[in-house]
Amino acid sequence: MPQVTALPSAPPERDERMLVAVFCAYTATATLWLLFATAIGVLLAYKFGAPDFAPGAWLTFGRLRPIHTNATFYGWASLALVGLAYYVAARSCRTRLYSAKLAWIGLALFNIAAVAGTIALDLGFNDGNLEYREWPWPIRLIFLAALLVTAWNLIGTVARRTTHDIYLSNWYTVGGVLWTCIIAIVAILPWYQHGLGQVSVSGFYMHNAVGMWFTPLALGIFYYALPKLLSRPIYSYALGVFAFWTNLVFYPIIGSHHFLFTPLPWWLQTTAIVFSVAMLVPVWGGSANFLLTMRGRMRTMAHSYALMFIFVGVVGYLVGSTQGTFEAFRSLQEVWHLTNFTVGHSHLTMYGFVTFAIWGGVYALLPLATHKEPSQVGLTLHFWMAVVGSFIYVISLSVGGTIQGLDWLHGAPFIQSVIDMQSYWVWRGVGGSLMLLSHVVFAWNVWRMTYGSGAPIEPDRRAAAAPESPE
Ligand code: HEM
Ligand code: HEM
């Protein structure tokens, strides 16, 4: 059975320095985007209670909402995951980065796209009805270029591995980058952007952005960081490969579940529902693999915040995706579609799963790269504020969203649903503020682990910094 074992040999010093510099820069810039995007998120949350607050054109809900979603997707989560994927690829393949220069070019392109996209959206230039691809298309071309550069560099790194096998993590990260290049190309081709075809492509893009980009990259990080932190192999390599292929078969065709009861062909909607149920296979298979790897190690888990972040991420993946399957049924869509329940689901998954996975990965691996640790106080504050804040956020919107949907279903006047939502929106603001505070602490922790003066890493953890082989 393949397992992770530390090797005594170290890569040449210059390559090592380059890898660490790239990892630090991706993580640091991603953190800036997290701070910016979620400050906007909190402002948006309070606008629900006080719609007249900050009324200028530049601060209207319609402009700020896509700024928030695109900045969290492409500034925060994408940059952080690519930085982690580079580190994991070089380490697990016992090699150097294929090209540090390409990694810097990719970083510049991702950031140029995110800055230009943010400015364009705030000036009112918006590709309107295309969710998560509202940036004007020339800017999306820059993002596509960044993806292509990243794919080339990541594949190049895995191709020059000195190990025989390709470790599971790299299947997920390389697969994710390749699929996303295809998805991003389909989403920009002009002949797919008309009529019902456009609706279908919208569903395809929306769900594959989360399912074929963030999901495989985050899972790839779990597969590397968990064995590292627990010093034991992943429970089942075969189950990991099985979840990889079933994810690939089922995920790409579920996008139309975003458009049930629309003029899209009924059979297409039904197919999306059937495959949404089939998604239980990779989701439960993958989650079981992670949870069984952690089994019997509760004491180790309780002493490692990196493991606790990963644990929450795995639970977020399991619960959020299973919730998604139920959400896809027509009977439940009738209640929940277009309500705040969906926003709760988005944050349970993109925050409770993807964002916690990134934090777990960063706390597990960045200290191994830089030999600097954050403080215990910083870790404690970050973890608990993020957990409590997101719990309040998701629960309030799930309960409120259900009441909202039932109001509509029972034909109550629309304003009644707004009145019923008021207290839940206030709670969402409270939860969101805690989450934002936790991000400020995370930024401080990242500073200490990268360019600042963090505590020196424990000597026994230093051995784990060596490259390893999946054999
Ligand atoms: C794999 C199982 C999953 C299924 C079957 C599923 C199902 C669904 C459904 C049916 C909706 C549409 C709700 C509506 O419009 O009323 C939805 C929305 C959404 N899901 Fe999932 N989900 C799954 C996993 C995930 C994961 C892992 C993520 C994030 C990584 C995610 C992120 C989102 C987001 C962001 C939306 C909101 C899309 C929008 O703006 O309308 N989902 N999901
Ligand atoms: C302080 C933390 C955060 C707050 C307060 C916050 C707040 C909000 C608000 C108010 C909306 C608009 C909801 C609506 O249109 O009704 C929203 C949408 C969204 N946010 Fe966040 N957010 C936060 C963090 C994040 C993070 C870190 C991510 C992703 C990694 C994220 C992803 C999304 C997505 C995908 C949507 C669209 C939801 C949908 O249409 O279903 N958010 N957020």
XYZ file of C-alpha atoms and ligand atoms in Angstrom:
557
model
C 0.000 0.000 0.000
C 1.475 3.421 -0.930
C 2.483 5.486 2.042
C 4.269 8.678 2.893
C 7.767 8.242 4.293
C 10.281 10.968 5.044
C 13.546 10.961 3.155
C 16.782 12.237 4.613
C 17.986 13.849 1.372
C 17.215 17.550 0.783
C 16.780 19.319 -2.587
C 19.512 21.803 -3.572
C 19.334 24.936 -1.461
C 18.521 27.371 -4.272
C 15.580 25.267 -5.516
C 14.365 24.948 -1.966
C 14.525 28.738 -1.461
C 12.584 29.308 -4.687
C 9.874 26.850 -3.711
C 9.477 28.440 -0.282
C 9.408 31.961 -1.774
C 6.688 30.953 -4.237
C 4.626 29.233 -1.539
C 4.921 32.290 0.768
C 4.003 34.790 -1.955
C 0.907 32.868 -3.098
C -0.285 32.456 0.492
C 0.377 36.091 1.438
C -1.405 37.579 -1.581
C -4.307 35.154 -1.155
C -4.631 36.327 2.451
C -4.868 39.964 1.335
C -7.679 38.963 -1.016
C -9.446 37.113 1.788
C -9.346 40.231 3.971
C -10.598 42.468 1.193
C -13.324 40.134 -0.080
C -14.753 39.314 3.320
C -14.717 42.950 4.475
C -16.986 43.503 1.464
C -18.995 40.412 2.532
C -19.646 41.932 5.977
C -20.682 45.246 4.412
C -23.092 43.332 2.141
C -24.454 41.422 5.134
C -25.244 44.651 7.025
C -26.873 46.150 3.967
C -29.680 43.620 4.418
C -30.565 45.260 7.727
C -29.760 48.831 6.684
C -30.240 49.100 2.902
C -29.615 52.867 2.903
C -26.202 52.525 4.503
C -23.352 53.459 2.101
C -25.667 54.296 -0.819
C -23.098 55.638 -3.366
C -23.093 53.945 -6.789
C -19.703 52.343 -6.070
C -21.021 50.754 -2.913
C -24.337 49.411 -4.149
C -25.239 45.785 -3.503
C -25.342 44.988 -7.225
C -21.708 45.991 -7.721
C -20.301 44.718 -4.444
C -21.859 41.236 -4.510
C -19.966 40.006 -7.599
C -16.842 41.747 -6.285
C -17.187 39.602 -3.141
C -17.845 36.322 -4.949
C -15.145 36.761 -7.601
C -12.551 37.978 -5.101
C -13.192 35.024 -2.761
C -13.114 32.562 -5.674
C -10.224 33.835 -7.751
C -8.244 36.037 -5.371
C -8.471 34.034 -2.157
C -9.235 30.360 -2.772
C -7.555 29.971 -6.186
C -4.292 31.648 -5.234
C -4.026 29.857 -1.888
C -4.748 26.448 -3.441
C -2.277 26.923 -6.306
C 0.465 27.895 -3.820
C -0.258 24.748 -1.793
C -0.462 22.584 -4.927
C 3.017 23.713 -6.063
C 4.512 22.904 -2.682
C 2.784 19.508 -2.494
C 3.817 18.617 -6.074
C 7.495 19.457 -5.556
C 7.641 17.714 -2.175
C 5.762 14.544 -2.979
C 7.589 14.146 -6.311
C 10.978 14.749 -4.630
C 11.870 17.342 -7.196
C 12.048 21.084 -7.714
C 9.419 23.283 -9.326
C 9.484 22.869 -13.099
C 9.842 26.641 -13.403
C 9.847 29.211 -10.601
C 9.604 31.886 -13.304
C 6.301 30.456 -14.572
C 5.017 30.380 -10.990
C 5.779 34.113 -10.646
C 4.188 34.868 -14.027
C 1.088 32.911 -12.963
C 0.934 34.820 -9.679
C 1.161 38.150 -11.510
C -1.545 37.132 -14.020
C -3.946 35.893 -11.329
C -3.515 39.156 -9.428
C -3.774 41.399 -12.488
C -7.033 39.635 -13.432
C -8.443 39.948 -9.896
C -7.516 43.639 -9.549
C -8.780 44.527 -13.038
C -11.953 42.476 -12.496
C -12.665 44.198 -9.188
C -12.171 47.669 -10.668
C -14.298 46.846 -13.715
C -17.156 45.517 -11.585
C -17.062 48.550 -9.321
C -17.194 50.855 -12.332
C -20.290 48.997 -13.488
C -18.696 46.911 -16.287
C -20.256 43.542 -15.642
C -20.953 40.498 -17.815
C -24.304 40.496 -16.033
C -26.118 37.226 -15.950
C -23.071 34.964 -15.988
C -22.611 34.026 -12.339
C -19.002 33.721 -11.085
C -17.804 34.986 -14.475
C -19.073 38.554 -14.253
C -15.633 39.978 -15.073
C -15.654 41.380 -18.645
C -14.351 38.691 -21.015
C -10.916 40.246 -21.790
C -10.173 40.024 -18.057
C -11.349 36.422 -17.987
C -8.828 35.766 -20.768
C -6.050 36.945 -18.426
C -7.363 34.527 -15.785
C -7.397 31.746 -18.389
C -3.775 32.549 -19.248
C -2.902 32.242 -15.541
C -4.616 28.844 -15.434
C -2.754 27.593 -18.513
C 0.593 28.704 -17.097
C -0.235 26.967 -13.808
C -1.309 23.754 -15.534
C 1.902 23.675 -17.574
C 4.081 24.293 -14.538
C 2.296 21.784 -12.313
C 2.344 19.047 -14.954
C 6.002 19.858 -15.688
C 6.831 19.476 -11.999
C 5.058 16.125 -11.716
C 6.646 14.957 -14.989
C 10.169 15.519 -13.658
C 9.478 13.535 -10.473
C 12.130 11.186 -9.170
C 9.539 8.823 -7.720
C 7.956 6.005 -9.684
C 4.304 6.634 -8.855
C 2.342 9.851 -8.989
C 1.103 10.426 -5.454
C -2.693 10.750 -5.082
C -2.581 14.455 -4.191
C -1.114 15.249 -7.594
C -3.845 13.332 -9.407
C -6.342 15.645 -7.766
C -4.450 18.917 -8.215
C -3.285 18.297 -11.794
C -6.749 16.943 -12.712
C -8.367 20.030 -11.184
C -6.196 22.489 -13.112
C -6.676 20.650 -16.417
C -10.459 20.410 -16.058
C -10.678 24.055 -15.132
C -8.789 25.097 -18.272
C -11.453 23.267 -20.300
C -14.312 24.740 -18.266
C -12.929 28.271 -18.538
C -12.514 27.894 -22.323
C -16.097 26.593 -22.783
C -17.387 29.458 -20.641
C -15.754 32.102 -22.823
C -16.521 30.782 -26.344
C -19.010 33.284 -27.800
C -21.201 30.709 -29.581
C -22.195 29.120 -26.266
C -23.421 32.402 -24.797
C -26.887 32.684 -26.340
C -30.396 31.533 -25.484
C -30.958 28.323 -23.564
C -27.435 27.115 -24.380
C -26.163 29.994 -22.288
C -28.276 28.894 -19.329
C -26.929 25.385 -19.617
C -23.333 26.609 -19.861
C -23.959 28.843 -16.847
C -24.948 25.819 -14.760
C -21.990 23.888 -16.185
C -19.572 26.679 -15.286
C -20.983 27.484 -11.841
C -20.976 23.966 -10.581
C -17.736 22.934 -12.184
C -15.943 25.968 -10.792
C -16.718 24.606 -7.333
C -16.675 20.891 -8.202
C -13.775 20.560 -10.624
C -11.549 23.389 -9.414
C -11.846 24.068 -5.686
C -12.977 20.574 -4.695
C -10.168 18.485 -6.249
C -7.498 20.955 -5.174
C -8.775 20.997 -1.591
C -9.036 17.176 -1.553
C -5.491 16.939 -2.919
C -4.290 18.994 0.063
C -6.113 16.649 2.499
C -4.433 13.626 0.909
C -1.004 15.140 1.500
C -1.398 17.008 4.795
C -3.246 14.292 6.745
C -0.581 11.566 6.414
C 2.073 14.211 7.094
C 0.464 15.416 10.320
C -0.522 11.981 11.584
C 2.654 10.167 10.435
C 0.571 7.351 9.004
C -0.468 6.485 5.434
C -3.857 7.401 4.077
C -6.454 4.728 5.026
C -6.966 3.490 1.467
C -5.092 4.619 -1.633
C -7.493 2.613 -3.817
C -10.527 4.378 -2.337
C -8.858 7.706 -3.116
C -8.380 6.678 -6.764
C -11.983 5.401 -6.926
C -13.304 8.731 -5.546
C -11.169 10.586 -8.090
C -12.663 8.787 -11.090
C -16.255 8.808 -9.844
C -15.921 12.536 -9.136
C -14.810 12.986 -12.740
C -17.686 10.920 -14.147
C -20.533 12.382 -12.055
C -19.664 16.022 -11.349
C -19.571 17.606 -14.839
C -23.220 16.808 -15.586
C -24.969 18.093 -12.491
C -24.866 21.819 -13.309
C -28.448 21.981 -14.565
C -29.718 21.391 -11.016
C -29.270 25.158 -10.654
C -32.010 25.658 -13.212
C -34.786 23.244 -12.265
C -38.288 24.298 -13.357
C -36.796 26.477 -16.142
C -37.310 26.006 -19.906
C -34.203 23.762 -20.018
C -35.219 20.295 -21.307
C -36.879 18.256 -18.538
C -34.622 15.236 -19.260
C -31.533 17.415 -18.758
C -32.831 18.559 -15.371
C -33.648 14.952 -14.398
C -30.179 13.799 -15.482
C -28.665 16.508 -13.274
C -30.738 15.287 -10.306
C -29.779 11.635 -10.855
C -26.077 12.493 -10.993
C -26.448 14.780 -7.957
C -27.500 11.643 -6.086
C -24.609 9.687 -7.635
C -22.258 12.313 -6.179
C -22.838 10.647 -2.812
C -20.408 7.937 -3.997
C -17.223 10.076 -4.299
C -18.277 12.344 -1.442
C -18.900 9.573 1.081
C -15.989 7.490 -0.260
C -13.560 10.412 0.036
C -14.849 11.561 3.430
C -14.714 8.005 4.839
C -11.116 7.745 3.665
C -10.139 10.912 5.562
C -12.116 10.096 8.699
C -10.744 6.539 8.832
C -7.226 7.928 8.473
C -7.908 10.066 11.566
C -9.542 7.211 13.497
C -8.025 6.526 16.913
C -5.919 9.682 16.857
C -8.220 12.024 18.765
C -5.491 12.986 21.218
C -3.098 14.010 18.412
C -5.940 15.895 16.741
C -6.763 17.833 19.903
C -3.146 19.050 20.091
C -2.859 20.203 16.500
C -4.819 23.135 15.153
C -3.785 22.169 11.617
C -5.565 18.839 12.128
C -8.582 20.536 13.673
C -8.921 22.842 10.670
C -8.679 19.819 8.373
C -11.238 17.919 10.463
C -13.746 20.797 10.123
C -12.966 20.919 6.395
C -13.703 17.204 5.971
C -16.972 17.527 7.915
C -17.847 20.618 5.821
C -17.230 18.589 2.646
C -19.320 15.650 3.831
C -22.250 17.619 5.267
C -22.292 20.390 2.626
C -22.159 18.041 -0.346
C -24.739 15.668 1.126
C -26.964 18.679 1.729
C -26.409 19.584 -1.953
C -27.747 16.192 -3.036
C -30.973 16.773 -1.087
C -31.185 20.338 -2.388
C -31.253 18.982 -5.933
C -34.566 17.117 -5.452
C -37.489 18.900 -7.120
C -39.614 18.659 -3.960
C -36.979 20.507 -1.899
C -36.001 22.935 -4.669
C -39.611 24.075 -4.534
C -38.956 25.398 -1.032
C -35.287 26.408 -1.138
C -34.541 27.680 -4.647
C -33.676 31.423 -4.754
C -33.870 31.647 -0.943
C -31.063 32.377 1.512
C -30.836 28.640 2.186
C -28.671 28.415 -0.950
C -26.387 31.159 0.371
C -26.049 29.056 3.545
C -25.092 26.034 1.398
C -22.544 28.131 -0.550
C -20.809 29.169 2.659
C -21.034 25.737 4.285
C -19.127 24.396 1.274
C -16.887 27.248 0.083
C -16.115 28.291 3.660
C -16.722 25.223 5.868
C -14.983 22.927 3.370
C -12.672 24.797 0.956
C -11.543 27.658 3.188
C -10.961 25.398 6.211
C -9.067 22.953 3.978
C -6.786 25.795 2.864
C -6.200 26.898 6.457
C -5.434 23.312 7.511
C -3.005 22.985 4.600
C -1.312 26.315 5.305
C -0.858 25.581 9.036
C 0.349 22.063 8.278
C 2.812 22.904 5.512
C 3.919 26.541 5.669
C 5.866 26.054 8.950
C 7.614 23.062 7.345
C 8.671 25.317 4.464
C 9.763 28.374 6.458
C 10.551 26.743 9.831
C 8.433 29.406 11.539
C 5.310 28.752 13.597
C 2.434 31.098 14.486
C 1.610 31.615 18.168
C -0.830 29.347 20.023
C -2.964 32.383 20.874
C -3.197 33.279 17.195
C -4.181 29.725 16.249
C -6.762 29.459 19.025
C -8.385 32.794 18.195
C -8.453 32.071 14.472
C -9.938 28.601 14.846
C -12.682 29.364 17.343
C -13.832 32.671 15.843
C -13.998 31.084 12.389
C -15.851 27.991 13.622
C -18.366 29.863 15.790
C -18.838 32.644 13.207
C -19.472 30.303 10.300
C -21.755 28.118 12.429
C -23.926 31.173 13.219
C -23.801 32.237 9.561
C -24.879 28.883 8.131
C -27.500 27.995 10.748
C -29.214 31.406 10.618
C -29.475 31.333 6.818
C -30.568 27.688 6.701
C -33.422 28.270 9.168
C -34.300 31.729 7.805
C -34.092 30.550 4.184
C -36.518 27.710 4.878
C -39.040 30.118 6.456
C -38.562 32.470 3.496
C -39.264 29.645 1.029
C -42.351 28.480 2.925
C -43.686 32.064 2.958
C -43.399 32.209 -0.826
C -44.859 28.759 -1.257
C -47.885 29.674 0.856
C -48.467 32.832 -1.157
C -47.705 35.269 1.693
C -47.041 38.862 0.530
C -43.347 39.200 -0.429
C -42.754 41.811 2.276
C -43.794 39.212 4.883
C -40.780 37.077 3.907
C -38.537 40.148 4.272
C -39.922 40.847 7.761
C -39.477 37.185 8.733
C -35.848 37.231 7.569
C -34.793 40.352 9.510
C -33.467 38.685 12.675
C -31.727 35.940 10.660
C -29.935 38.564 8.579
C -28.798 40.310 11.764
C -27.398 36.978 13.039
C -25.664 36.436 9.710
C -24.012 39.849 10.216
C -22.868 38.844 13.702
C -21.453 35.529 12.433
C -19.833 37.290 9.460
C -18.157 39.855 11.721
C -16.610 37.060 13.810
C -15.421 35.372 10.621
C -13.821 38.624 9.426
C -12.078 39.096 12.779
C -10.717 35.568 12.503
C -9.275 36.499 9.088
C -7.391 39.420 10.617
C -5.824 36.960 13.067
C -5.079 34.552 10.199
C -3.278 37.381 8.370
C -1.157 37.954 11.476
C -0.391 34.218 11.656
C 0.591 34.154 7.980
C 2.878 37.128 8.546
C 4.610 35.281 11.395
C 5.010 32.115 9.297
C 6.398 33.972 6.266
C 8.131 37.350 6.387
C 7.806 38.112 10.126
C 9.530 36.484 13.065
C 7.528 33.432 14.044
C 8.450 30.956 16.776
C 11.007 28.381 15.577
C 9.460 25.105 14.517
C 9.772 22.155 16.956
C 12.873 20.050 16.104
C 10.814 16.842 15.718
C 8.562 18.580 13.157
C 11.617 19.564 11.146
C 12.138 15.985 9.988
C 8.684 16.127 8.396
C 9.880 18.989 6.191
C 11.945 16.573 4.078
C 10.514 15.490 0.725
C 8.725 12.180 0.728
C 7.712 9.414 -1.551
C 4.298 7.826 -1.932
C 5.858 4.355 -2.196
C -21.315 17.195 -4.550
C -22.455 17.397 -4.126
C -23.200 18.693 -4.280
C -24.447 18.817 -4.770
C -25.328 17.700 -5.292
C -24.794 20.233 -4.721
C -26.022 20.755 -5.100
C -26.334 22.084 -5.195
C -27.596 22.620 -5.651
C -28.810 21.790 -6.038
C -27.493 23.967 -5.685
C -28.527 24.930 -6.218
C -29.391 25.515 -5.208
C -30.391 26.439 -5.805
O -30.137 27.165 -6.780
O -31.482 26.443 -5.267
C -26.168 24.303 -5.235
C -25.654 25.581 -5.142
C -24.350 25.863 -4.839
N -23.361 24.964 -4.457
Fe -23.583 22.975 -4.243
N -23.743 20.937 -4.215
C -22.730 20.047 -3.952
C -21.477 20.333 -3.468
C -20.945 21.600 -3.429
C -19.570 21.904 -3.097
C -18.517 20.879 -2.685
C -19.436 23.250 -3.222
C -18.215 24.106 -2.996
C -16.996 23.675 -3.050
C -20.725 23.804 -3.613
C -20.994 25.144 -3.851
C -22.203 25.665 -4.246
C -22.435 27.061 -4.507
C -21.398 28.186 -4.401
C -23.782 27.192 -4.874
C -24.510 28.490 -5.213
C -24.615 28.643 -6.676
C -25.430 29.851 -7.012
O -24.887 30.944 -6.927
O -26.608 29.693 -7.326
N -21.608 22.776 -3.716
N -25.476 23.139 -4.939
C -16.758 37.230 6.621
C -17.094 36.245 5.831
C -18.162 36.349 4.776
C -19.314 37.106 4.770
C -19.841 38.014 5.846
C -19.990 36.841 3.522
C -21.192 37.445 3.133
C -21.843 37.224 1.945
C -23.053 37.892 1.509
C -23.806 38.938 2.305
C -23.391 37.402 0.297
C -24.580 37.815 -0.566
C -25.729 36.881 -0.332
C -26.955 37.188 -1.151
O -26.865 37.552 -2.334
O -28.061 37.054 -0.610
C -22.406 36.394 -0.040
C -22.435 35.621 -1.179
C -21.503 34.657 -1.473
N -20.296 34.426 -0.801
Fe -19.773 35.176 0.993
N -19.250 35.934 2.808
C -18.119 35.620 3.526
C -17.093 34.785 3.151
C -17.052 34.074 1.962
C -15.981 33.227 1.528
C -14.637 33.055 2.256
C -16.378 32.656 0.351
C -15.651 31.698 -0.543
C -14.491 31.147 -0.308
C -17.693 33.177 0.027
C -18.438 32.839 -1.087
C -19.670 33.376 -1.424
C -20.487 32.896 -2.508
C -20.174 31.730 -3.431
C -21.643 33.686 -2.543
C -22.831 33.553 -3.506
C -23.881 32.762 -2.770
C -25.062 32.305 -3.583
O -25.439 32.929 -4.571
O -25.657 31.260 -3.206
N -18.064 34.041 1.018
N -21.453 36.321 0.966
